[in-house]
Short mmCIF file of C-alpha atoms in Angstrom, two decimals:
data_model
loop_
_atom_site.label_atom_id
_atom_site.label_comp_id
_atom_site.label_asym_id
_atom_site.label_seq_id
_atom_site.Cartn_x
_atom_site.Cartn_y
_atom_site.Cartn_z
CA MET A 1 25.63 97.75 182.09
CA LYS A 2 28.78 98.43 179.84
CA ARG A 3 28.86 96.50 176.82
CA THR A 4 31.67 93.97 175.94
CA LYS A 5 32.47 93.24 172.28
CA ILE A 6 31.75 89.59 171.26
CA ILE A 7 35.15 89.02 170.36
CA ASP A 8 36.36 89.78 173.92
CA VAL A 9 33.36 87.66 175.30
CA LEU A 10 34.37 84.74 173.28
CA LYS A 11 38.06 84.95 174.62
CA SER A 12 37.12 85.46 178.18
CA THR A 13 37.18 82.45 180.80
CA GLU A 14 35.47 84.63 183.62
CA TYR A 15 32.62 82.13 184.00
CA GLY A 16 29.54 83.49 186.41
CA LYS A 17 30.40 87.32 185.41
CA GLU A 18 27.53 89.35 184.30
CA VAL A 19 28.08 90.70 180.66
CA CYS A 20 26.24 92.83 178.19
CA VAL A 21 26.70 92.33 174.41
CA LYS A 22 24.86 94.13 171.64
CA GLY A 23 24.56 93.31 167.99
CA TRP A 24 22.53 91.97 165.23
CA VAL A 25 20.77 88.47 165.23
CA ARG A 26 22.27 85.68 162.78
CA THR A 27 19.80 83.07 163.70
CA HIS A 28 17.13 82.48 166.57
CA ARG A 29 15.98 79.00 166.97
CA SER A 30 13.03 78.67 169.47
CA SER A 31 11.22 75.52 171.22
CA LYS A 32 9.15 75.35 174.10
CA ALA A 33 12.28 74.72 176.54
CA VAL A 34 14.78 76.96 175.27
CA ASP A 35 15.64 79.79 172.63
CA PHE A 36 19.14 79.93 171.23
CA ILE A 37 20.12 83.34 169.45
CA ALA A 38 23.19 83.73 167.48
CA LEU A 39 24.40 87.20 167.92
CA ASN A 40 27.22 88.89 165.73
CA ASP A 41 28.57 92.43 166.34
CA GLY A 42 31.24 92.82 163.66
CA SER A 43 34.05 92.49 165.90
CA THR A 44 34.74 88.75 164.70
CA ILE A 45 33.35 86.19 162.30
CA LYS A 46 32.16 84.11 165.30
CA ASN A 47 28.88 84.46 166.96
CA VAL A 48 28.10 84.20 170.63
CA GLN A 49 25.25 82.02 171.50
CA ILE A 50 22.57 83.76 173.59
CA VAL A 51 20.59 80.92 175.63
CA VAL A 52 17.29 81.93 176.70
CA ASP A 53 14.53 80.35 178.85
CA PRO A 54 11.21 81.37 177.05
CA THR A 55 9.30 81.13 180.43
CA LYS A 56 11.19 84.23 181.76
CA PHE A 57 10.88 86.54 178.96
CA ASP A 58 7.70 88.33 177.22
CA GLU A 59 6.56 86.24 174.12
CA GLN A 60 6.40 89.25 171.84
CA VAL A 61 9.72 90.30 172.73
CA LEU A 62 11.22 86.68 171.57
CA LYS A 63 8.91 87.00 168.54
CA ASP A 64 10.65 90.21 167.85
CA ILE A 65 14.14 88.78 167.75
CA THR A 66 14.45 87.57 164.14
CA THR A 67 17.18 87.29 161.61
CA GLY A 68 18.76 90.77 161.20
CA ALA A 69 17.25 92.37 164.25
CA CYS A 70 19.48 94.44 166.48
CA ILE A 71 19.39 93.71 170.29
CA SER A 72 20.73 93.86 173.66
CA ALA A 73 21.63 91.01 175.69
CA GLU A 74 22.72 90.75 179.39
CA GLY A 75 23.44 87.54 181.41
CA VAL A 76 25.65 85.07 182.97
CA LEU A 77 28.88 84.26 180.90
CA VAL A 78 29.11 80.31 181.26
CA GLU A 79 31.19 77.70 179.63
CA SER A 80 29.48 76.21 176.59
CA GLN A 81 28.15 72.74 176.28
CA GLY A 82 27.96 72.74 172.69
CA ALA A 83 30.63 71.99 170.13
CA GLY A 84 32.60 74.75 168.24
CA GLN A 85 32.47 77.56 171.01
CA SER A 86 33.96 77.99 174.45
CA SER A 87 31.51 80.19 176.02
CA GLU A 88 27.83 81.26 175.97
CA ILE A 89 25.68 83.78 177.69
CA GLN A 90 22.68 82.60 179.47
CA ALA A 91 20.19 85.50 179.08
CA THR A 92 18.55 87.46 182.05
CA LYS A 93 17.64 90.81 179.81
CA LEU A 94 16.51 91.22 176.41
CA GLU A 95 15.99 94.41 174.55
CA VAL A 96 15.21 95.05 170.77
CA TYR A 97 16.88 98.21 169.45
CA GLY A 98 15.69 97.64 165.86
CA LEU A 99 13.11 95.20 164.30
CA CYS A 100 13.62 93.37 160.90
CA GLY A 101 10.99 91.81 158.95
CA ASN A 102 10.84 88.89 156.81
CA ASP A 103 11.49 91.32 153.59
CA TYR A 104 15.04 91.54 154.96
CA PRO A 105 17.34 91.05 152.01
CA MET A 106 20.23 89.42 153.82
CA GLN A 107 18.29 86.19 155.19
CA LYS A 108 20.29 83.17 156.30
CA LYS A 109 19.43 81.51 152.84
CA GLY A 110 22.27 81.92 150.56
CA GLN A 111 22.32 84.85 147.89
CA SER A 112 24.47 85.25 145.05
CA PHE A 113 27.09 87.86 145.02
CA GLU A 114 24.99 89.85 142.25
CA VAL A 115 22.26 89.85 144.58
CA MET A 116 24.28 91.29 147.31
CA ARG A 117 25.84 93.85 145.25
CA LYS A 118 22.46 94.97 144.40
CA ASN A 119 22.08 95.26 148.23
CA ALA A 120 25.29 96.64 148.91
CA HIS A 121 24.08 98.78 151.81
CA MET A 122 22.97 95.58 153.89
CA ARG A 123 25.85 93.03 152.56
CA LEU A 124 28.24 94.32 154.77
CA ARG A 125 26.01 92.67 157.70
CA THR A 126 26.91 88.88 156.06
CA ASN A 127 29.74 86.74 157.41
CA THR A 128 31.35 87.07 153.81
CA PHE A 129 31.77 90.85 153.85
CA GLY A 130 32.39 91.40 157.37
CA ALA A 131 35.48 88.86 156.86
CA VAL A 132 36.46 90.80 153.73
CA MET A 133 36.07 94.21 155.31
CA ARG A 134 38.08 93.13 158.49
CA ILE A 135 40.80 91.65 156.27
CA ARG A 136 40.79 95.13 154.25
CA HIS A 137 41.27 96.78 157.35
CA ASN A 138 44.31 94.72 158.49
CA MET A 139 45.74 95.24 155.10
CA ALA A 140 45.64 99.04 155.24
CA MET A 141 47.35 98.73 158.92
CA ALA A 142 50.09 96.33 157.32
CA ILE A 143 50.70 99.03 154.40
CA HIS A 144 51.06 101.94 157.03
CA THR A 145 53.14 99.65 159.59
CA TYR A 146 55.53 98.36 156.85
CA PHE A 147 56.54 101.71 155.39
CA HIS A 148 56.52 103.42 158.60
CA GLU A 149 59.18 100.66 160.03
CA HIS A 150 61.07 101.03 156.77
CA GLY A 151 61.58 104.90 156.99
CA PHE A 152 59.06 105.90 154.61
CA PHE A 153 57.07 109.05 154.94
CA TYR A 154 53.13 109.25 154.34
CA PHE A 155 52.76 111.72 151.63
CA HIS A 156 49.29 113.05 150.54
CA THR A 157 48.95 113.90 146.96
CA PRO A 158 45.93 115.83 145.40
CA LEU A 159 42.84 114.20 144.14
CA ILE A 160 41.94 117.07 141.94
CA THR A 161 44.77 117.62 138.97
CA ALA A 162 45.24 119.19 135.79
CA SER A 163 47.77 116.44 134.59
CA ASP A 164 47.05 112.97 133.28
CA CYS A 165 49.86 110.73 134.98
CA GLU A 166 49.12 107.77 132.66
CA GLY A 167 48.30 109.69 129.59
CA ALA A 168 45.08 107.33 129.11
CA GLY A 169 42.75 110.27 128.77
CA ASN A 170 39.91 108.35 130.86
CA MET A 171 39.23 110.71 133.55
CA PHE A 172 36.55 112.31 135.45
CA GLN A 173 36.17 115.90 134.90
CA VAL A 174 35.92 118.33 138.01
CA THR A 175 34.14 121.60 137.30
CA THR A 176 31.82 124.21 138.56
CA LYS A 177 30.61 125.18 135.07
CA ASN A 178 27.08 125.20 134.44
CA LEU A 179 26.68 122.14 132.15
CA TYR A 180 23.50 123.44 130.47
CA ASP A 181 25.46 126.58 129.23
CA LEU A 182 28.73 126.06 128.42
CA LYS A 183 30.81 129.06 126.95
CA LYS A 184 32.94 127.87 123.86
CA ASP A 185 35.39 129.72 121.64
CA GLU A 186 35.07 130.17 117.77
CA ASN A 187 36.70 126.58 117.26
CA GLY A 188 33.92 124.97 119.62
CA LYS A 189 36.36 124.31 122.58
CA ILE A 190 35.18 124.90 126.02
CA ILE A 191 36.38 127.97 127.77
CA TYR A 192 37.54 127.20 131.22
CA ASP A 193 38.32 130.97 132.34
CA ASP A 194 35.07 130.99 134.53
CA ASP A 195 35.77 127.79 135.97
CA PHE A 196 36.77 127.44 139.85
CA PHE A 197 40.38 126.60 138.83
CA GLY A 198 40.40 128.45 135.58
CA GLU A 199 41.46 125.44 133.66
CA GLN A 200 40.21 121.98 132.81
CA THR A 201 40.75 119.79 135.88
CA SER A 202 39.95 115.93 136.75
CA LEU A 203 40.15 113.64 139.38
CA THR A 204 43.50 111.88 139.63
CA VAL A 205 44.32 108.47 138.20
CA SER A 206 47.65 108.20 140.32
CA GLY A 207 49.60 110.30 142.72
CA GLN A 208 52.72 109.37 141.18
CA LEU A 209 54.27 112.21 139.62
CA GLU A 210 53.58 114.35 142.84
CA GLY A 211 54.78 111.50 144.68
CA GLU A 212 58.22 111.72 142.92
CA LEU A 213 58.49 115.33 143.91
CA GLY A 214 58.20 113.95 147.61
CA ALA A 215 60.86 111.34 146.94
CA THR A 216 63.41 113.86 145.80
CA ALA A 217 62.98 115.85 148.81
CA LEU A 218 62.31 113.12 151.68
CA GLY A 219 64.07 110.13 150.35
CA ALA A 220 61.32 107.72 150.44
CA ILE A 221 57.47 108.39 150.59
CA TYR A 222 54.39 106.51 149.97
CA THR A 223 50.73 107.46 148.92
CA PHE A 224 47.74 105.53 149.83
CA GLY A 225 44.51 107.05 148.45
CA PRO A 226 41.42 106.87 146.27
CA THR A 227 42.40 107.11 142.36
CA PHE A 228 39.78 107.31 139.42
CA ARG A 229 39.58 106.01 135.90
CA ALA A 230 36.60 106.73 133.68
CA GLU A 231 37.02 103.37 131.89
CA ASN A 232 33.76 101.73 130.46
CA SER A 233 34.94 98.43 131.70
CA ASN A 234 32.62 95.77 133.51
CA THR A 235 35.55 93.10 133.97
CA PRO A 236 35.69 91.55 137.39
CA ARG A 237 39.12 93.32 137.63
CA HIS A 238 38.32 96.86 137.05
CA LEU A 239 36.68 99.84 139.22
CA ALA A 240 36.05 103.42 138.38
CA GLU A 241 37.06 104.27 141.96
CA PHE A 242 39.77 102.25 143.70
CA TRP A 243 42.82 102.85 145.88
CA MET A 244 46.32 102.83 145.11
CA VAL A 245 49.50 102.42 147.33
CA GLU A 246 52.39 104.22 145.55
CA PRO A 247 55.78 104.43 147.17
CA GLU A 248 58.62 106.33 145.50
CA VAL A 249 62.35 106.07 146.60
CA ALA A 250 65.30 108.14 145.58
CA PHE A 251 68.50 106.44 144.91
CA LEU A 252 66.85 103.00 144.23
CA ASP A 253 67.81 100.79 141.22
CA GLN A 254 66.03 98.18 139.25
CA GLU A 255 67.19 95.21 141.53
CA GLU A 256 66.54 97.19 144.50
CA LEU A 257 62.99 98.02 143.36
CA MET A 258 62.18 94.44 142.75
CA ASP A 259 63.67 93.56 146.28
CA LEU A 260 61.03 96.11 147.78
CA GLU A 261 58.30 94.96 145.80
CA GLU A 262 58.88 91.35 146.81
CA ASP A 263 59.52 92.16 150.57
CA PHE A 264 56.61 94.44 150.98
CA ILE A 265 53.94 92.14 149.36
CA LYS A 266 55.45 89.22 151.49
CA TYR A 267 55.03 91.39 154.55
CA CYS A 268 51.35 91.91 153.60
CA VAL A 269 50.62 88.48 153.11
CA LYS A 270 52.36 87.32 156.37
CA TRP A 271 50.30 89.99 158.27
CA ALA A 272 46.97 88.68 157.12
CA LEU A 273 48.09 84.95 158.08
CA ASP A 274 49.11 86.32 161.41
CA ASN A 275 46.26 88.62 162.33
CA CYS A 276 43.31 87.32 160.31
CA LYS A 277 43.17 83.69 160.99
CA ASP A 278 39.49 83.30 161.91
CA ASP A 279 38.27 85.35 158.77
CA LEU A 280 40.72 83.43 156.42
CA GLN A 281 39.67 80.14 157.74
CA PHE A 282 36.26 81.06 157.14
CA LEU A 283 36.86 82.44 153.57
CA ASN A 284 39.07 79.31 152.84
CA GLN A 285 36.07 77.07 153.76
CA MET A 286 33.38 79.16 152.12
CA ILE A 287 35.10 80.84 148.96
CA ASP A 288 38.21 79.06 148.14
CA LYS A 289 39.41 76.04 149.65
CA THR A 290 43.13 76.59 148.33
CA LEU A 291 43.18 80.15 149.87
CA ILE A 292 45.62 79.71 153.05
CA GLU A 293 47.68 77.21 150.99
CA ARG A 294 48.12 79.77 148.43
CA LEU A 295 48.86 82.79 150.86
CA GLU A 296 51.33 80.57 152.79
CA GLY A 297 52.85 79.75 149.30
CA VAL A 298 53.79 83.18 148.55
CA LEU A 299 55.79 83.34 151.81
CA LYS A 300 57.75 80.23 150.65
CA GLU A 301 58.86 81.15 147.19
CA THR A 302 61.28 83.66 145.91
CA PHE A 303 59.70 85.50 143.07
CA VAL A 304 60.97 84.68 139.35
CA ARG A 305 62.52 87.69 137.83
CA LEU A 306 61.81 87.43 134.23
CA PRO A 307 62.36 89.68 131.46
CA TYR A 308 59.30 90.28 129.02
CA THR A 309 61.49 88.96 126.04
CA GLU A 310 62.01 85.69 127.76
CA GLY A 311 58.31 85.64 128.86
CA ILE A 312 57.34 86.01 125.27
CA ASN A 313 59.64 82.95 124.29
CA ILE A 314 57.99 80.94 126.96
CA LEU A 315 54.28 81.77 125.80
CA GLN A 316 55.31 81.35 122.14
CA GLU A 317 56.71 77.79 123.06
CA ALA A 318 53.30 76.68 125.11
CA ILE A 319 51.34 77.77 121.86
CA LYS A 320 53.63 75.86 119.66
CA ASN A 321 52.76 72.85 122.24
CA GLY A 322 49.21 73.23 121.89
CA LYS A 323 48.39 75.88 124.46
CA LYS A 324 45.30 78.33 123.32
CA PHE A 325 45.15 81.89 124.09
CA GLU A 326 42.45 84.33 123.13
CA PHE A 327 44.96 87.30 122.57
CA PRO A 328 47.95 87.34 120.59
CA CYS A 329 51.33 87.48 122.53
CA ASN A 330 54.28 88.50 119.96
CA TRP A 331 57.14 90.56 121.01
CA GLY A 332 55.81 94.17 121.26
CA ASP A 333 52.13 92.99 122.43
CA ASP A 334 50.90 94.17 126.19
CA LEU A 335 50.44 90.80 127.96
CA ALA A 336 46.78 90.01 128.69
CA SER A 337 45.85 88.42 132.04
CA GLU A 338 45.60 85.38 130.54
CA HIS A 339 49.34 85.23 129.61
CA GLU A 340 50.31 86.52 132.93
CA ARG A 341 48.26 83.79 134.49
CA TYR A 342 49.92 81.18 132.43
CA LEU A 343 53.56 82.29 133.52
CA VAL A 344 52.46 82.49 137.19
CA GLU A 345 50.09 79.42 137.46
CA GLU A 346 51.24 77.01 135.15
CA HIS A 347 54.80 77.58 134.02
CA PHE A 348 56.62 78.74 137.13
CA LYS A 349 54.11 78.02 139.74
CA LYS A 350 55.28 81.05 141.70
CA PRO A 351 54.74 84.83 141.54
CA VAL A 352 56.68 86.56 138.76
CA ILE A 353 58.22 89.94 138.36
CA MET A 354 58.27 90.67 134.64
CA THR A 355 60.92 93.34 133.69
CA ASP A 356 62.07 95.26 130.66
CA TYR A 357 58.94 95.81 128.87
CA PRO A 358 58.86 97.43 125.44
CA ARG A 359 58.68 101.13 125.19
CA ALA A 360 55.65 101.06 123.09
CA PHE A 361 52.89 100.29 125.83
CA LYS A 362 54.63 101.69 128.79
CA SER A 363 54.55 105.13 130.21
CA PHE A 364 56.64 107.96 129.36
CA TYR A 365 58.49 108.65 132.66
CA MET A 366 60.07 105.35 132.57
CA LYS A 367 63.80 104.72 132.33
CA GLN A 368 64.74 103.33 128.86
CA ASN A 369 67.40 100.59 128.59
CA ASN A 370 70.87 101.41 127.24
CA PRO A 371 70.94 100.32 123.60
CA VAL A 372 73.22 97.63 122.61
CA GLN A 373 76.32 98.62 120.48
CA THR A 374 77.49 95.38 119.10
CA GLY A 375 75.79 95.22 115.63
CA GLU A 376 72.16 94.47 117.03
CA PRO A 377 69.20 96.06 115.24
CA SER A 378 68.85 99.74 115.86
CA GLY A 379 67.48 100.59 119.34
CA ALA A 380 67.84 96.97 120.52
CA SER A 381 68.14 96.03 124.17
CA VAL A 382 69.70 93.28 125.99
CA GLY A 383 67.01 90.50 126.93
CA TYR A 384 67.01 87.62 128.97
CA LYS A 385 70.71 85.62 129.18
CA GLY A 386 71.90 88.00 126.67
CA ALA A 387 69.34 87.72 124.00
CA VAL A 388 68.51 90.78 122.02
CA ALA A 389 65.07 92.44 122.21
CA PRO A 390 64.04 93.65 118.83
CA GLY A 391 63.18 96.99 120.07
CA PRO A 392 63.95 99.72 123.16
CA THR A 393 62.84 98.31 126.36
CA MET A 394 61.90 100.08 129.62
CA GLN A 395 62.92 99.39 133.18
CA GLY A 396 59.41 98.14 134.30
CA THR A 397 59.06 95.71 137.31
CA ASP A 398 55.60 94.21 137.20
CA VAL A 399 54.65 91.79 139.94
CA LEU A 400 52.36 89.07 138.59
CA PHE A 401 50.34 86.86 141.02
CA PRO A 402 48.24 83.69 140.68
CA GLN A 403 44.42 84.56 140.41
CA ILE A 404 45.18 88.02 139.64
CA GLY A 405 47.76 88.52 137.29
CA GLU A 406 49.39 92.03 137.56
CA ILE A 407 49.17 93.28 141.18
CA ILE A 408 52.01 95.82 141.09
CA GLY A 409 53.08 98.22 138.46
CA GLY A 410 56.54 99.59 138.90
CA SER A 411 59.60 100.92 137.33
CA VAL A 412 62.68 102.87 137.60
CA ARG A 413 62.10 106.59 136.60
CA GLU A 414 63.70 108.54 133.99
CA GLU A 415 65.94 111.10 135.69
CA SER A 416 67.66 112.55 132.69
CA TYR A 417 66.32 115.98 131.55
CA ASP A 418 67.27 115.27 127.99
CA LYS A 419 66.03 111.83 127.69
CA LEU A 420 62.65 112.64 129.69
CA MET A 421 62.15 115.43 126.94
CA GLY A 422 62.97 113.32 124.14
CA GLU A 423 60.45 110.74 125.23
CA ILE A 424 58.04 113.23 125.60
CA GLU A 425 58.37 115.18 122.31
CA ARG A 426 58.55 111.37 120.47
CA ARG A 427 55.05 110.83 121.93
CA GLN A 428 53.90 114.19 121.14
CA MET A 429 52.50 114.78 124.32
CA ASP A 430 51.17 117.95 125.61
CA LYS A 431 53.65 119.61 127.98
CA THR A 432 51.29 122.51 129.32
CA HIS A 433 50.52 120.50 132.45
CA LEU A 434 53.66 118.70 132.93
CA TRP A 435 56.31 121.95 133.42
CA TRP A 436 56.47 121.26 137.22
CA TYR A 437 57.28 117.49 136.63
CA ILE A 438 59.88 118.58 134.03
CA ASP A 439 61.42 120.94 136.33
CA THR A 440 62.35 118.19 138.69
CA ARG A 441 64.92 116.93 136.03
CA LYS A 442 66.53 120.41 135.64
CA TRP A 443 67.32 120.95 139.09
CA GLY A 444 68.91 118.24 141.38
CA SER A 445 67.64 115.36 139.57
CA CYS A 446 68.63 111.89 140.94
CA PRO A 447 68.15 108.37 140.39
CA HIS A 448 64.67 107.01 141.78
CA ALA A 449 62.03 104.49 141.18
CA GLY A 450 58.81 103.31 142.50
CA PHE A 451 55.85 101.28 142.18
CA GLY A 452 51.86 101.20 142.21
CA LEU A 453 49.70 98.48 144.11
CA GLY A 454 46.23 98.17 143.38
CA PHE A 455 44.78 97.76 146.75
CA GLU A 456 41.55 95.96 145.93
CA ARG A 457 43.56 93.58 143.90
CA LEU A 458 45.52 92.97 147.19
CA ILE A 459 42.38 92.48 148.80
CA LEU A 460 41.17 90.03 145.95
CA PHE A 461 44.36 87.89 146.39
CA VAL A 462 44.48 87.76 150.22
CA THR A 463 40.45 87.07 150.50
CA GLY A 464 39.99 84.59 147.54
CA MET A 465 37.30 86.75 146.35
CA GLN A 466 36.43 86.41 142.49
CA ASN A 467 35.37 90.06 141.76
CA ILE A 468 36.65 93.24 142.56
CA ARG A 469 33.47 94.91 143.43
CA ASP A 470 33.03 92.49 146.32
CA VAL A 471 36.18 93.88 148.03
CA ILE A 472 35.24 97.58 148.37
CA PRO A 473 32.34 98.44 150.45
CA PHE A 474 30.60 100.55 147.64
CA PRO A 475 31.79 99.73 144.29
CA ARG A 476 31.85 102.48 141.51
CA THR A 477 31.34 100.90 138.00
CA PRO A 478 29.80 102.13 134.69
CA LYS A 479 26.00 102.94 135.49
CA SER A 480 26.52 102.27 139.18
CA ALA A 481 26.98 105.03 141.72
CA GLU A 482 24.47 103.92 144.40
CA PHE A 483 24.95 104.01 147.94
#
C-alpha cells in the first residue's frame, strides 16, 4: 500500500479508508485490552495515534515497538474519540523496520540541550528540533520568495577566496600543501607556489564584495550560502560555520536601504506566522511563552531609526539613572549586545535600525558621511537632530532585535574611487587581493548599498531558542566538528 504522510492523514476526513503510515515511535502505551502508539514521520509536529488490538498481533512484534523504533502501520482511518486529535488509525498490519533499545539517547524523558548537542545525530528526531528544522526550511523559502518577487537575482559567490572581506583575519585556510613539510622562504614565510591555487586561500567570511560586482551588473542580487569564521568563541551567538543572506542593490541610498531591511524581515516573520503555526505554538508552549506575541509585535511596530550618537546619549543617560552595563559605552565604542538589547527591549521596546556609526570600527567599504563645514571639530559628522558626532561616521544601517541584538548589518557602500582608496590607505590595508574590487570604482561606478543577515540569528528569533547551536543541524564550534 502506498504511504500517506502523517500531516495529510491528520487533515483527512475520509473515515473508513485504508491508509499506510510510516515513521518513528514517540510513545507506546500497552494494556491487555488495547495498545496506543504515537507515530511521527517529521512532516508535522503532531503525531498520529495508532490503535492496536493486542489479541490480533504477535506479542513479540508489539514488544519490539519501543520509543524510537521505526515502523510501518496499515489500518482504517477513523474519527478519534480522544481529545486533541481529529483522526486515528485502527491497525490491521504492523511491520518493524528498525529496532530501538533502551540505550536510545532521545527517550521520552526530558534531556538538556547540552546533552542533545552531544547527540546531534539523533536530536533531529525530537519534537523541538523537528519544529526548529521545519521553521528553518520555511525561512529559507521565505527568503528566496521575497527576493524573487522583488526582482532580485540569486547570485552564487565563491566559498574559496584569496581576500578577506571584513579584514578580521580569522579565516580557515584552504590548501593542498603537505602540512608536515611546508616550504618556506628565507624570512620564514610559507611559499604557496606549489599550492593548488598558487597563493594563500581561505574559506570566505562573506560574499559581499563579489555580490557588489553582481549588483553593478544585474541591478539587484542576493547571496544565500555558508560562510566561515575561525573565531575562538564559545558564546551562544557564534558559530564557525553559518549561513548568510546578503542582498546588494545598485542606486540604493541609506533611507531606501533601511526600508528594504525592515520590509524584508517583516516578510520573513509574517511567513513564519502564516506557514509554521503548529510548530510555533509548540515552541511557544515549551520554549518561550512570549514567542508568538513577540513575532506579532514585530509586524505591528515601525522600526526606530536611531543614529549611533543619539543611541550613546540614551545609554549614558541610563547609566546616570543607575543602569549597570558590563562594557563601556562612550562615543567611539562598538556597542555590545547588552547595549543593543537595552535600546530595543527596555528603552524603545521595539526593533531599532541604528545608523551612522563611527568610522573606527566599521569596514573600509562603507560610505563616509559628509563632514560638517560650520565650525565643528575637524572630521565631525552630523548626528541625531543636528547634534554633532565628535568624529567621522559611516552610513551603516544595523537592525537590532529583541532577544538577539544585531540581526542585520548593512551599509551604503563607498562608490568613489578616491575615497575608497583613501580609506584603504588610511587603514594600511594590503591591496594585493583587492585589485578587482577597486577596479569596480574605476569603471562605471554607481551608488549602491546592501546588508548581511545571519540566517541562524533569524532562526533564533523566530523559534525562541536560546543558543545558536540549536538552530543549525550540525553546529561547528571550537573543538567540535563531529557529525
